[in-house]
């Protein structure tokens, strides 16, 4: 009451410059609206920080992302903070807390995902602010807003301005963190860690400092500076870390000791001690995962796979790490061992529990879709090649080979029976891992259908044994395809057709007797699949030829592996020198070869010699991007002409060539104003060449990558026509 009377007596207009009026508004703004706003927003920040979970096996961001999903969980506090901070702007224009209130407004808007409003509030502070320290803090938050929108150019412009300003200790610390975050997001790890090194003297010993030391260690790891990384991992323990952070820092330090000393034994460097520590029972899957990565780095792939599988087996109810372990297994099977069927199965398992909005989900989903078709085609190649080899045998040798296949099937049945008996025994015997897991099945053991990791393992094992079978009656019958011959070409074991004659209760399996009626019937069934006539052999060759062609295109366009595309197309031309796909194969080999490859001009010459008037030859004469006198592999410089050339190809129906070219041209114009126009044309081409699933994926990628495009309404309309929902949008 006394304050109010005093304010009224002195004249308390918010536009007055009188000392009494300013003192009144400073007092009321600070201890009423601003105090409440700051308390509400600080409470919301603390709640978001508490709910945010770092996945320590992945790259940690230097700053917590401005996630509108998390902001929505504390919306009441943020909106109340906005309401109170707005009171300062509305009623206390001459208060020194006006700048701080606008900064609070900007932060709260950013947390809620209202980026335009948040940026506007922060820009207001920079333009109209009266206190330089307040302006600097607002600019730091403006850097974070630009970084979140991946507008790195504007973020760095703000950083350059701040670099030239005198900053207090708090502003200096926040500026360094925001700038290091920009470079980390751009993949410039050396610059990011160099800036981060400047932050540590400004920090107190607390969990934030421990976390930043861990991030510095991760950055040095990516740079191959394992000794420097170890220094930071050891510094984590000196800064009051959480137990999980301390655990991962210790594990990363041990990992670097292995990298620094290649002769050290993985199990004795310290991982064995961590596995025995009861406090780490819930983290054993992470330990095995790290050991798997190290074994892979040493090119000991069976050992790596064993450790990674143990990681999945020991995960129990804590399945956060499981999808990433499956991804690592898929990568080993694909990149290192070239076991594409198992790689596809592991990708399937990873996608069960990967967060749909994560970058790993998008890349794994793309790879999985490509491998679906890839496995189909490679199985065709292997099967038809095996059948053709069988067809060239004399009748006696063929009978012996078919008998060997049947024997292998019988052996496989026995193995499956033993595995089934063991699984049945394990199902009735609770394990130590089940202790503490909720009883969902009534028998003291967790029901498998409630555990995504167990479901994924079961699916993968099914695909390994039976292949991709549709859900239908008699799914085990081998006469549905000839896939058993494909595996026989590499091993003596075929794919079993059924487990008839097996009694799981008694464990009795009635094997077929050689030369029995059942045996001869099975042999004749297999013989029918062998292309013994001239017409059947020609049909088999045609299926193999078509599959090789499709494999080459999958390598080139979907898997983005030009070297393997060249190998596949070359194999196609060697096996089928008169193939109808020669012209396109020459052209795609030429596009896939690196400029430094001495054989590249030879493929152009072959195309010009054998098909001088064909479309692909004209494309090479005109230049890849539709610009005259531009070499095919040259860098395009004119976006408009390049687009016109690509559209002309699309308009004339040359979809494959246009898609090959647009995949090459996109990286050159990624910062050009026409990039979304190129991307839109790419959607149409993918729809023509790769089918509906790839078309939908391309639409979703456009929506995610070009949210400000003028073509966005049109693309969203295209998506609605298909009846599909878009992928979650990333801000």
XYZ file of C-alpha atoms in Angstrom:
731
model
C 0.000 0.000 0.000
C 2.817 2.379 0.927
C 4.603 1.617 -2.346
C 1.429 2.197 -4.368
C 0.713 5.561 -2.701
C 4.338 6.609 -3.200
C 4.199 5.601 -6.872
C 0.995 7.529 -7.452
C 2.358 10.610 -5.761
C 5.471 10.653 -7.921
C 3.607 10.054 -11.187
C 3.978 6.445 -12.283
C 3.500 6.602 -16.031
C 5.465 3.828 -17.736
C 6.668 6.333 -20.327
C 8.015 8.830 -17.794
C 11.752 9.396 -17.419
C 11.465 10.747 -13.891
C 13.655 8.929 -11.353
C 10.690 8.208 -9.123
C 8.638 6.717 -11.943
C 11.560 4.567 -13.122
C 12.242 3.361 -9.566
C 8.560 2.448 -9.108
C 8.374 0.462 -12.355
C 11.723 -1.229 -11.694
C 10.451 -2.342 -8.303
C 7.001 -3.540 -9.383
C 8.249 -5.172 -12.602
C 11.001 -7.091 -10.873
C 9.176 -8.369 -7.802
C 5.826 -9.038 -9.451
C 5.566 -9.992 -13.125
C 9.235 -10.638 -13.921
C 9.888 -12.684 -10.776
C 6.882 -14.929 -11.423
C 7.756 -15.287 -15.127
C 11.340 -16.227 -14.338
C 10.219 -18.735 -11.694
C 7.716 -20.396 -14.034
C 10.133 -20.682 -16.947
C 12.987 -21.858 -14.705
C 10.663 -24.507 -13.271
C 9.728 -25.606 -16.803
C 13.408 -25.784 -17.810
C 14.221 -27.893 -14.764
C 11.342 -30.274 -15.555
C 12.435 -30.630 -19.195
C 16.034 -31.220 -18.166
C 14.902 -33.891 -15.710
C 12.859 -35.703 -18.366
C 15.526 -35.432 -21.046
C 17.467 -38.665 -21.398
C 20.953 -38.800 -22.873
C 21.745 -41.946 -24.852
C 25.416 -42.187 -23.970
C 26.266 -44.717 -26.678
C 25.260 -42.119 -29.281
C 26.624 -38.639 -29.965
C 25.439 -36.264 -27.235
C 24.469 -32.710 -28.224
C 26.409 -29.983 -26.439
C 23.146 -28.188 -25.654
C 19.762 -29.765 -25.013
C 17.737 -29.433 -28.239
C 14.773 -27.071 -28.267
C 12.210 -29.843 -28.527
C 8.601 -28.667 -28.791
C 7.434 -32.129 -27.735
C 9.132 -31.714 -24.366
C 7.934 -28.115 -24.202
C 4.337 -29.224 -24.613
C 4.673 -31.321 -21.447
C 5.298 -28.157 -19.406
C 3.011 -25.904 -21.443
C 1.089 -24.497 -18.426
C 4.279 -23.181 -16.785
C 5.606 -21.772 -20.059
C 2.338 -20.097 -20.977
C 2.017 -18.606 -17.500
C 5.617 -17.378 -17.800
C 4.769 -15.794 -21.156
C 1.693 -14.152 -19.658
C 3.631 -12.667 -16.737
C 6.578 -11.547 -18.873
C 4.128 -9.822 -21.236
C 2.872 -7.723 -18.332
C 6.315 -6.110 -18.078
C 6.176 -5.253 -21.799
C 2.643 -3.881 -21.471
C 2.883 -1.934 -18.207
C 6.541 -1.228 -17.432
C 8.116 0.164 -20.589
C 10.602 2.313 -18.665
C 11.743 -0.563 -16.433
C 15.279 -1.947 -16.698
C 13.711 -5.447 -16.581
C 12.059 -4.965 -19.958
C 14.979 -6.546 -21.885
C 15.080 -9.531 -19.532
C 11.338 -10.041 -19.913
C 11.528 -10.078 -23.714
C 14.365 -12.612 -23.487
C 12.188 -14.802 -21.256
C 9.376 -14.438 -23.798
C 11.690 -15.528 -26.598
C 12.977 -18.562 -24.668
C 9.488 -19.735 -23.742
C 8.275 -19.372 -27.339
C 11.229 -21.420 -28.578
C 10.528 -24.164 -26.054
C 6.932 -24.349 -27.325
C 8.104 -24.584 -30.940
C 6.851 -21.075 -31.790
C 10.107 -20.172 -33.510
C 8.993 -17.109 -35.456
C 7.519 -15.454 -32.356
C 10.542 -16.435 -30.299
C 13.010 -15.044 -32.834
C 10.993 -11.820 -33.085
C 11.151 -11.290 -29.306
C 14.922 -11.898 -29.223
C 15.503 -9.566 -32.172
C 13.515 -6.894 -30.351
C 15.951 -7.074 -27.440
C 18.915 -6.683 -29.803
C 17.315 -3.759 -31.661
C 15.756 -1.849 -28.741
C 17.551 -3.147 -25.665
C 19.218 -0.663 -23.322
C 21.567 -3.019 -21.494
C 24.439 -4.552 -23.473
C 24.650 -7.656 -21.271
C 20.940 -8.332 -21.802
C 21.348 -7.863 -25.554
C 24.238 -10.325 -25.622
C 22.261 -13.017 -23.789
C 19.351 -12.517 -26.199
C 21.733 -12.935 -29.148
C 23.069 -16.192 -27.699
C 19.510 -17.528 -27.647
C 19.019 -16.234 -31.172
C 22.032 -18.351 -32.191
C 20.366 -21.378 -30.630
C 17.116 -20.679 -32.469
C 18.897 -20.448 -35.827
C 20.863 -23.617 -35.064
C 17.680 -25.504 -34.222
C 16.252 -24.515 -37.631
C 19.572 -25.502 -39.251
C 20.022 -21.917 -40.428
C 23.760 -22.113 -39.766
C 24.619 -19.099 -41.909
C 22.588 -16.681 -39.761
C 23.732 -18.434 -36.576
C 27.374 -17.876 -37.513
C 26.673 -14.254 -38.460
C 25.321 -13.638 -34.953
C 28.324 -15.469 -33.496
C 30.722 -13.272 -35.443
C 29.014 -10.154 -34.086
C 29.156 -11.450 -30.500
C 32.817 -12.402 -30.889
C 33.646 -8.719 -31.225
C 31.638 -7.624 -28.164
C 32.898 -7.377 -24.573
C 31.093 -10.214 -22.804
C 30.743 -10.869 -19.105
C 31.578 -14.298 -17.681
C 28.064 -15.712 -18.000
C 27.597 -14.450 -21.552
C 31.062 -15.723 -22.529
C 30.270 -19.209 -21.255
C 26.875 -19.325 -23.000
C 28.359 -17.916 -26.207
C 31.101 -20.560 -26.333
C 28.589 -23.342 -25.739
C 26.202 -22.068 -28.419
C 29.001 -21.639 -30.971
C 30.495 -25.058 -30.244
C 26.998 -26.507 -30.693
C 26.706 -24.923 -34.161
C 29.944 -26.540 -35.319
C 29.028 -29.875 -33.728
C 25.714 -29.906 -35.618
C 27.568 -29.171 -38.862
C 29.965 -32.053 -38.261
C 32.949 -29.732 -37.694
C 34.191 -31.626 -34.655
C 37.684 -30.151 -34.471
C 36.321 -26.597 -34.289
C 33.598 -27.656 -31.838
C 36.002 -29.274 -29.373
C 38.501 -26.407 -29.672
C 35.769 -23.966 -28.598
C 34.562 -26.353 -25.907
C 38.054 -26.375 -24.372
C 37.589 -22.642 -23.686
C 34.451 -23.333 -21.645
C 35.897 -25.611 -18.966
C 37.747 -22.860 -17.009
C 34.403 -21.023 -16.754
C 32.518 -23.971 -15.238
C 32.029 -25.097 -11.669
C 32.401 -28.756 -10.733
C 28.918 -30.080 -11.384
C 26.959 -32.436 -13.609
C 26.989 -29.986 -16.530
C 30.792 -29.893 -16.467
C 30.936 -33.709 -16.251
C 28.598 -34.034 -19.235
C 30.616 -31.557 -21.314
C 33.843 -33.414 -20.532
C 32.169 -36.588 -21.794
C 31.103 -34.797 -24.997
C 34.644 -33.479 -25.479
C 35.858 -37.070 -25.181
C 33.338 -38.149 -27.830
C 34.490 -35.395 -30.182
C 38.151 -36.342 -29.758
C 37.178 -39.966 -30.401
C 35.654 -38.969 -33.723
C 38.885 -37.175 -34.579
C 40.957 -40.244 -33.691
C 42.648 -38.444 -30.778
C 42.132 -41.238 -28.261
C 44.689 -40.035 -25.700
C 43.075 -36.573 -25.505
C 39.661 -38.216 -25.315
C 40.852 -40.300 -22.367
C 41.899 -37.171 -20.483
C 38.337 -35.881 -20.685
C 36.755 -39.235 -19.833
C 38.871 -39.329 -16.671
C 37.866 -35.734 -15.885
C 34.206 -36.783 -15.816
C 34.678 -38.539 -12.469
C 36.098 -35.356 -10.907
C 32.973 -33.285 -11.640
C 30.166 -34.969 -9.663
C 28.661 -37.046 -12.488
C 25.577 -39.216 -12.299
C 26.234 -42.946 -11.962
C 25.262 -43.635 -15.576
C 27.544 -40.902 -16.887
C 30.409 -42.152 -14.736
C 29.798 -45.693 -16.022
C 29.905 -44.677 -19.682
C 32.942 -42.465 -19.184
C 34.794 -45.373 -17.574
C 33.718 -47.700 -20.358
C 34.798 -45.218 -23.052
C 38.139 -44.820 -21.320
C 38.640 -48.588 -21.359
C 37.637 -48.631 -25.008
C 40.338 -46.094 -25.818
C 42.922 -48.090 -23.898
C 42.158 -50.974 -26.254
C 42.480 -48.701 -29.281
C 45.765 -47.291 -28.045
C 47.144 -50.773 -27.342
C 45.942 -53.223 -30.043
C 47.518 -56.185 -28.216
C 45.443 -55.835 -25.044
C 42.863 -58.543 -24.319
C 39.293 -57.222 -24.548
C 38.073 -59.247 -21.581
C 40.953 -58.311 -19.276
C 41.394 -54.604 -19.843
C 38.655 -53.906 -17.278
C 35.413 -54.949 -18.959
C 35.405 -58.226 -17.016
C 35.504 -56.299 -13.740
C 32.600 -54.113 -14.876
C 30.598 -57.206 -15.830
C 31.125 -58.710 -12.367
C 30.087 -55.529 -10.550
C 26.493 -56.011 -9.337
C 25.818 -52.298 -9.687
C 26.189 -52.775 -13.459
C 23.645 -55.572 -13.819
C 21.259 -53.264 -15.664
C 24.078 -52.021 -17.909
C 25.709 -55.272 -18.985
C 24.163 -54.950 -22.444
C 26.103 -51.689 -22.949
C 29.349 -53.371 -21.911
C 28.879 -56.207 -24.389
C 27.898 -53.676 -27.068
C 31.162 -51.782 -26.597
C 33.159 -55.021 -26.653
C 31.411 -55.902 -29.910
C 32.415 -52.576 -31.472
C 36.026 -53.109 -30.451
C 36.100 -56.661 -31.816
C 34.669 -55.399 -35.095
C 37.334 -52.703 -35.270
C 39.935 -55.485 -34.982
C 38.139 -57.287 -37.853
C 37.247 -60.199 -35.574
C 33.699 -60.376 -36.868
C 32.479 -63.677 -35.322
C 33.662 -62.440 -31.928
C 31.985 -59.071 -32.516
C 28.705 -60.747 -33.439
C 28.917 -62.903 -30.320
C 29.368 -59.891 -28.043
C 26.533 -57.979 -29.740
C 24.185 -60.939 -29.426
C 25.069 -61.179 -25.721
C 24.194 -57.485 -25.476
C 20.685 -58.236 -26.737
C 20.319 -61.315 -24.537
C 21.266 -59.431 -21.357
C 19.111 -56.366 -22.085
C 16.094 -57.791 -20.268
C 13.329 -55.215 -19.851
C 15.704 -52.328 -20.608
C 15.428 -52.256 -24.415
C 16.686 -48.724 -25.137
C 20.023 -49.988 -26.472
C 18.599 -53.012 -28.312
C 17.660 -51.356 -31.655
C 21.111 -49.775 -31.951
C 22.710 -53.157 -31.302
C 20.584 -54.634 -34.078
C 21.732 -51.810 -36.361
C 25.350 -52.644 -35.602
C 24.722 -56.330 -36.334
C 23.013 -55.374 -39.591
C 25.957 -53.182 -40.581
C 28.465 -55.968 -39.913
C 26.417 -58.482 -41.892
C 25.961 -56.044 -44.771
C 29.276 -54.168 -44.991
C 31.740 -56.746 -43.660
C 30.273 -60.193 -44.338
C 27.917 -59.386 -47.256
C 25.250 -61.611 -45.725
C 22.307 -59.639 -47.079
C 19.497 -61.892 -45.838
C 20.674 -61.652 -42.226
C 21.351 -57.921 -42.640
C 17.755 -57.396 -43.758
C 16.458 -59.426 -40.818
C 18.514 -57.327 -38.380
C 17.223 -54.095 -39.958
C 13.681 -55.431 -39.512
C 14.420 -56.081 -35.847
C 15.935 -52.629 -35.330
C 12.924 -50.867 -36.830
C 10.595 -52.519 -34.296
C 11.792 -50.271 -31.466
C 13.795 -47.425 -33.050
C 12.214 -43.978 -32.431
C 10.458 -43.121 -35.742
C 11.692 -39.523 -35.647
C 15.365 -40.462 -35.294
C 17.876 -40.156 -38.125
C 18.819 -43.807 -37.602
C 15.209 -44.857 -38.237
C 15.058 -43.040 -41.564
C 18.354 -44.442 -42.837
C 17.595 -47.956 -41.531
C 14.128 -47.858 -43.093
C 15.595 -46.821 -46.458
C 18.206 -49.572 -46.286
C 15.627 -52.155 -45.208
C 13.285 -51.300 -48.096
C 16.159 -51.526 -50.549
C 17.262 -54.860 -49.080
C 13.739 -56.289 -49.342
C 13.932 -56.077 -53.124
C 17.660 -56.767 -53.129
C 17.297 -60.090 -51.288
C 14.527 -61.114 -53.671
C 16.705 -60.453 -56.707
C 19.903 -61.959 -55.320
C 18.007 -65.115 -54.367
C 16.750 -65.335 -57.930
C 20.320 -65.046 -59.223
C 21.638 -67.698 -56.825
C 18.705 -70.051 -57.396
C 18.746 -69.848 -61.181
C 22.522 -70.179 -61.292
C 22.302 -73.286 -59.092
C 19.520 -74.771 -61.195
C 21.484 -74.193 -64.390
C 24.504 -75.962 -62.891
C 22.284 -78.914 -61.979
C 20.778 -78.978 -65.466
C 24.245 -79.400 -67.007
C 24.993 -82.567 -64.988
C 24.560 -86.028 -66.438
C 21.540 -87.959 -65.067
C 23.563 -90.075 -62.627
C 25.421 -87.062 -61.193
C 22.140 -85.152 -60.925
C 20.550 -87.991 -58.954
C 23.514 -88.059 -56.579
C 23.249 -84.294 -56.076
C 19.501 -84.473 -55.423
C 20.103 -87.272 -52.919
C 22.661 -85.053 -51.173
C 20.075 -82.270 -50.967
C 17.515 -84.601 -49.404
C 20.095 -85.879 -46.893
C 20.922 -82.287 -45.956
C 17.228 -81.599 -45.428
C 16.927 -84.595 -43.132
C 19.942 -83.427 -41.114
C 18.391 -79.977 -40.814
C 15.179 -81.512 -39.512
C 17.124 -83.268 -36.780
C 18.845 -80.032 -35.810
C 15.525 -78.188 -35.709
C 14.073 -80.875 -33.495
C 16.947 -80.551 -31.018
C 16.610 -76.755 -31.051
C 12.861 -77.018 -30.480
C 13.361 -79.377 -27.537
C 15.928 -77.041 -26.001
C 13.652 -74.036 -26.491
C 10.778 -75.920 -24.874
C 12.966 -76.813 -21.888
C 14.140 -73.220 -21.530
C 10.584 -71.932 -21.762
C 9.634 -73.962 -18.693
C 12.735 -72.996 -16.718
C 12.836 -69.372 -15.401
C 16.229 -67.735 -15.669
C 18.027 -65.225 -13.484
C 17.231 -62.538 -16.045
C 13.526 -63.037 -15.358
C 13.840 -62.049 -11.705
C 12.248 -58.663 -11.188
C 10.418 -58.746 -14.528
C 6.619 -58.402 -14.225
C 4.821 -61.742 -14.533
C 2.617 -61.308 -17.588
C 2.047 -64.936 -18.500
C 1.153 -66.453 -15.142
C 4.096 -68.885 -15.033
C 6.723 -66.741 -13.327
C 8.294 -65.841 -16.672
C 7.863 -62.838 -18.917
C 5.702 -63.614 -21.944
C 7.713 -63.215 -25.145
C 4.985 -61.249 -26.937
C 5.474 -58.405 -24.444
C 9.207 -58.165 -25.147
C 10.167 -56.433 -28.438
C 13.715 -57.802 -28.336
C 12.490 -61.410 -28.032
C 9.983 -60.847 -30.827
C 12.735 -59.449 -33.045
C 15.043 -62.400 -32.328
C 12.258 -64.872 -33.116
C 11.421 -63.127 -36.394
C 15.061 -63.063 -37.419
C 15.489 -66.772 -36.647
C 12.342 -67.614 -38.617
C 13.579 -65.672 -41.667
C 16.991 -67.338 -41.392
C 15.487 -70.827 -41.530
C 12.375 -70.417 -43.653
C 12.933 -67.190 -45.624
C 10.264 -64.512 -46.130
C 7.028 -66.536 -46.122
C 3.544 -64.976 -46.407
C 1.022 -65.643 -43.650
C -0.993 -68.451 -45.249
C -1.742 -72.158 -45.070
C 1.055 -74.611 -45.862
C 3.687 -71.876 -45.563
C 6.407 -74.514 -45.004
C 6.021 -76.201 -48.391
C 9.190 -75.926 -50.415
C 7.382 -76.259 -53.762
C 6.382 -72.625 -53.432
C 9.880 -71.704 -54.629
C 13.279 -73.194 -55.413
C 15.246 -71.399 -52.719
C 16.742 -74.635 -51.389
C 18.886 -74.949 -54.514
C 20.423 -71.508 -53.914
C 21.836 -72.513 -50.540
C 22.935 -75.922 -51.863
C 25.129 -74.153 -54.401
C 27.240 -72.781 -51.550
C 26.778 -75.481 -48.885
C 25.388 -78.989 -48.880
C 22.431 -77.979 -46.726
C 19.047 -77.132 -48.262
C 16.019 -75.394 -46.833
C 13.700 -77.798 -44.969
C 10.169 -78.082 -46.212
C 8.431 -79.323 -43.086
C 8.806 -81.091 -39.798
C 6.378 -83.877 -40.600
C 6.916 -86.934 -38.456
C 8.205 -84.945 -35.478
C 6.702 -85.531 -32.065
C 7.725 -82.738 -29.691
C 6.433 -84.687 -26.750
C 8.632 -87.728 -27.404
C 11.398 -86.134 -29.460
C 11.023 -88.856 -32.105
C 11.731 -88.027 -35.736
C 10.993 -90.582 -38.402
C 13.709 -90.058 -41.055
C 13.081 -90.960 -44.682
C 14.838 -94.075 -45.807
C 16.983 -93.785 -48.895
C 15.344 -95.153 -52.054
C 12.030 -95.450 -50.242
C 8.867 -94.381 -52.052
C 8.824 -91.131 -50.074
C 12.496 -90.505 -50.919
C 11.941 -91.090 -54.653
C 8.877 -88.841 -54.590
C 10.899 -86.057 -53.000
C 13.683 -86.513 -55.563
C 11.195 -86.227 -58.444
C 9.700 -83.133 -56.856
C 13.132 -81.502 -56.819
C 13.917 -82.686 -60.350
C 10.846 -80.866 -61.691
C 12.441 -77.557 -60.694
C 15.608 -78.238 -62.705
C 15.439 -76.628 -66.206
C 16.286 -79.738 -68.224
C 14.620 -78.705 -71.493
C 15.995 -76.020 -73.784
C 13.003 -73.723 -73.244
C 13.140 -74.099 -69.467
C 16.898 -73.412 -69.452
C 16.390 -70.262 -71.559
C 13.656 -69.077 -69.190
C 15.971 -69.644 -66.222
C 18.722 -67.616 -67.893
C 16.278 -64.799 -68.634
C 15.202 -64.666 -64.974
C 18.846 -64.485 -63.898
C 19.587 -61.775 -66.480
C 16.649 -59.626 -65.334
C 17.592 -60.079 -61.683
C 21.215 -59.027 -62.300
C 19.999 -55.895 -64.076
C 17.689 -55.016 -61.177
C 20.465 -55.692 -58.657
C 22.730 -53.231 -60.443
C 20.060 -50.541 -60.287
C 19.382 -51.211 -56.618
C 23.094 -50.780 -55.887
C 23.219 -47.590 -57.948
C 20.047 -45.807 -56.828
C 18.831 -47.297 -53.542
C 21.935 -48.504 -51.707
C 24.155 -45.733 -53.122
C 27.041 -48.131 -53.773
C 28.408 -47.267 -57.229
C 31.365 -49.665 -57.005
C 29.105 -52.671 -56.458
C 26.773 -51.405 -59.176
C 29.712 -51.449 -61.610
C 30.653 -54.981 -60.527
C 27.081 -56.219 -60.982
C 26.574 -54.605 -64.393
C 29.955 -55.937 -65.513
C 28.935 -59.429 -64.397
C 25.671 -59.041 -66.322
C 27.550 -58.128 -69.512
C 29.990 -61.002 -69.035
C 27.304 -63.647 -68.488
C 24.917 -62.229 -71.097
C 26.992 -60.344 -73.709
C 23.950 -59.861 -75.980
C 21.610 -58.650 -73.246
C 19.011 -56.058 -74.140
C 20.219 -54.047 -71.151
C 23.636 -53.321 -72.690
C 22.957 -49.698 -73.576
C 21.703 -48.728 -70.110
C 24.389 -50.846 -68.417
C 27.162 -49.024 -70.339
C 25.640 -45.700 -69.378
C 25.192 -46.496 -65.669
C 28.685 -47.994 -65.427
C 30.057 -44.778 -66.905
C 28.117 -42.645 -64.397
C 29.147 -44.859 -61.472
C 32.889 -44.859 -62.138
C 35.095 -42.274 -60.474
C 36.768 -39.681 -62.709
C 40.171 -41.078 -61.794
C 39.290 -44.534 -63.122
C 41.206 -45.139 -66.345
C 38.459 -47.425 -67.697
C 35.772 -44.740 -67.589
C 36.376 -43.401 -71.136
C 36.254 -46.980 -72.490
C 32.620 -47.377 -71.438
C 31.665 -44.132 -73.128
C 33.440 -45.306 -76.257
C 31.582 -48.638 -76.176
C 28.260 -46.819 -75.849
C 29.075 -44.438 -78.717
C 30.305 -47.268 -80.925
C 27.504 -49.779 -80.388
C 24.604 -47.344 -79.906
C 25.612 -44.085 -81.629
C 22.041 -42.829 -82.092
C 20.580 -44.003 -78.777
C 19.267 -41.708 -76.051
C 22.087 -42.497 -73.642
C 24.718 -41.619 -76.266
C 23.040 -38.267 -76.921
C 23.023 -37.590 -73.177
C 26.773 -38.095 -72.961
C 27.327 -35.809 -75.938
C 25.165 -33.102 -74.381
C 26.542 -33.514 -70.848
C 24.999 -35.118 -67.842
C 23.044 -32.105 -66.681
C 21.547 -31.010 -69.955
C 24.154 -28.306 -70.551
C 26.029 -28.379 -73.834
C 29.786 -28.876 -73.774
C 29.780 -29.957 -70.146
C 31.535 -33.285 -69.465
C 29.305 -35.932 -67.908
C 31.084 -35.990 -64.570
C 31.782 -32.270 -64.565
C 30.371 -29.920 -61.966
C 27.204 -28.161 -63.209
C 27.164 -24.390 -62.857
C 23.821 -23.302 -64.277
C 20.898 -24.538 -62.186
C 18.269 -23.273 -64.619
C 19.745 -25.044 -67.638
C 20.362 -28.183 -65.621
C 16.722 -28.269 -64.553
C 15.520 -27.681 -68.112
C 17.643 -30.570 -69.347
C 16.365 -32.886 -66.617
C 12.761 -31.899 -67.212
C 13.174 -32.521 -70.927
C 14.290 -36.064 -70.128
C 11.298 -36.528 -67.835
C 8.919 -35.116 -70.439
C 10.278 -37.466 -73.096
C 9.819 -40.517 -70.851
C 13.517 -41.161 -70.143
C 12.859 -41.621 -66.435
C 15.821 -43.825 -65.543
C 18.371 -41.490 -67.104
C 16.729 -38.433 -65.548
C 16.759 -40.035 -62.097
C 20.417 -41.024 -62.417
C 21.292 -37.442 -63.358
C 19.178 -35.755 -60.707
C 20.810 -37.886 -57.978
C 24.161 -36.543 -59.193
C 23.094 -32.922 -59.560
C 21.328 -32.443 -56.203
C 24.534 -32.122 -54.098
C 25.804 -29.321 -56.350
C 22.713 -27.134 -55.901
C 21.774 -27.892 -52.272
C 22.134 -24.189 -51.325
C 20.475 -22.889 -54.510
C 17.003 -21.349 -54.538
C 15.852 -24.009 -57.025
C 16.825 -26.986 -54.860
C 13.227 -27.714 -53.843
C 12.222 -27.655 -57.510
C 14.847 -30.301 -58.269
C 13.601 -32.309 -55.268
C 10.005 -32.104 -56.509
C 11.028 -33.433 -59.927
C 12.922 -36.209 -58.153
C 9.664 -37.299 -56.449
C 7.962 -37.728 -59.836
C 10.927 -39.655 -61.235
C 11.113 -41.987 -58.241
C 7.417 -42.705 -58.645
C 8.028 -43.698 -62.260
C 11.162 -45.788 -61.659
C 11.045 -47.265 -58.145
C 7.371 -47.730 -57.315
C 4.875 -46.632 -54.690
C 6.839 -47.223 -51.454
C 9.865 -45.280 -52.680
C 7.517 -42.574 -53.972
C 5.919 -42.147 -50.534
C 9.331 -42.069 -48.882
C 10.496 -39.337 -51.295
C 7.397 -37.261 -50.476
C 8.030 -37.560 -46.742
C 11.694 -36.616 -47.227
C 10.624 -33.489 -49.137
C 8.248 -32.457 -46.335
C 11.013 -32.966 -43.772
C 13.820 -31.264 -45.700
C 11.963 -28.337 -47.292
C 9.341 -27.130 -44.772
C 9.490 -23.573 -46.177
C 9.146 -24.545 -49.837
C 6.450 -22.948 -51.957
C 5.737 -26.421 -53.312
C 4.970 -27.839 -49.849
C 1.147 -27.553 -50.170
C 1.301 -29.387 -53.484
C 3.475 -32.164 -52.049
C 1.211 -32.526 -49.007
C -1.745 -32.786 -51.348
C 0.080 -35.565 -53.213
C 0.539 -37.343 -49.902
C -3.136 -36.974 -49.000
C -4.115 -38.494 -52.323
C -2.160 -41.623 -51.405
C -3.906 -41.804 -48.016
C -0.596 -41.782 -46.143
C 0.524 -39.744 -43.156
C 3.788 -37.857 -43.379
C 6.775 -38.584 -41.195
C 7.080 -36.510 -38.026
C 8.405 -33.119 -38.947
C 11.803 -32.111 -37.614
C 12.245 -28.525 -36.514
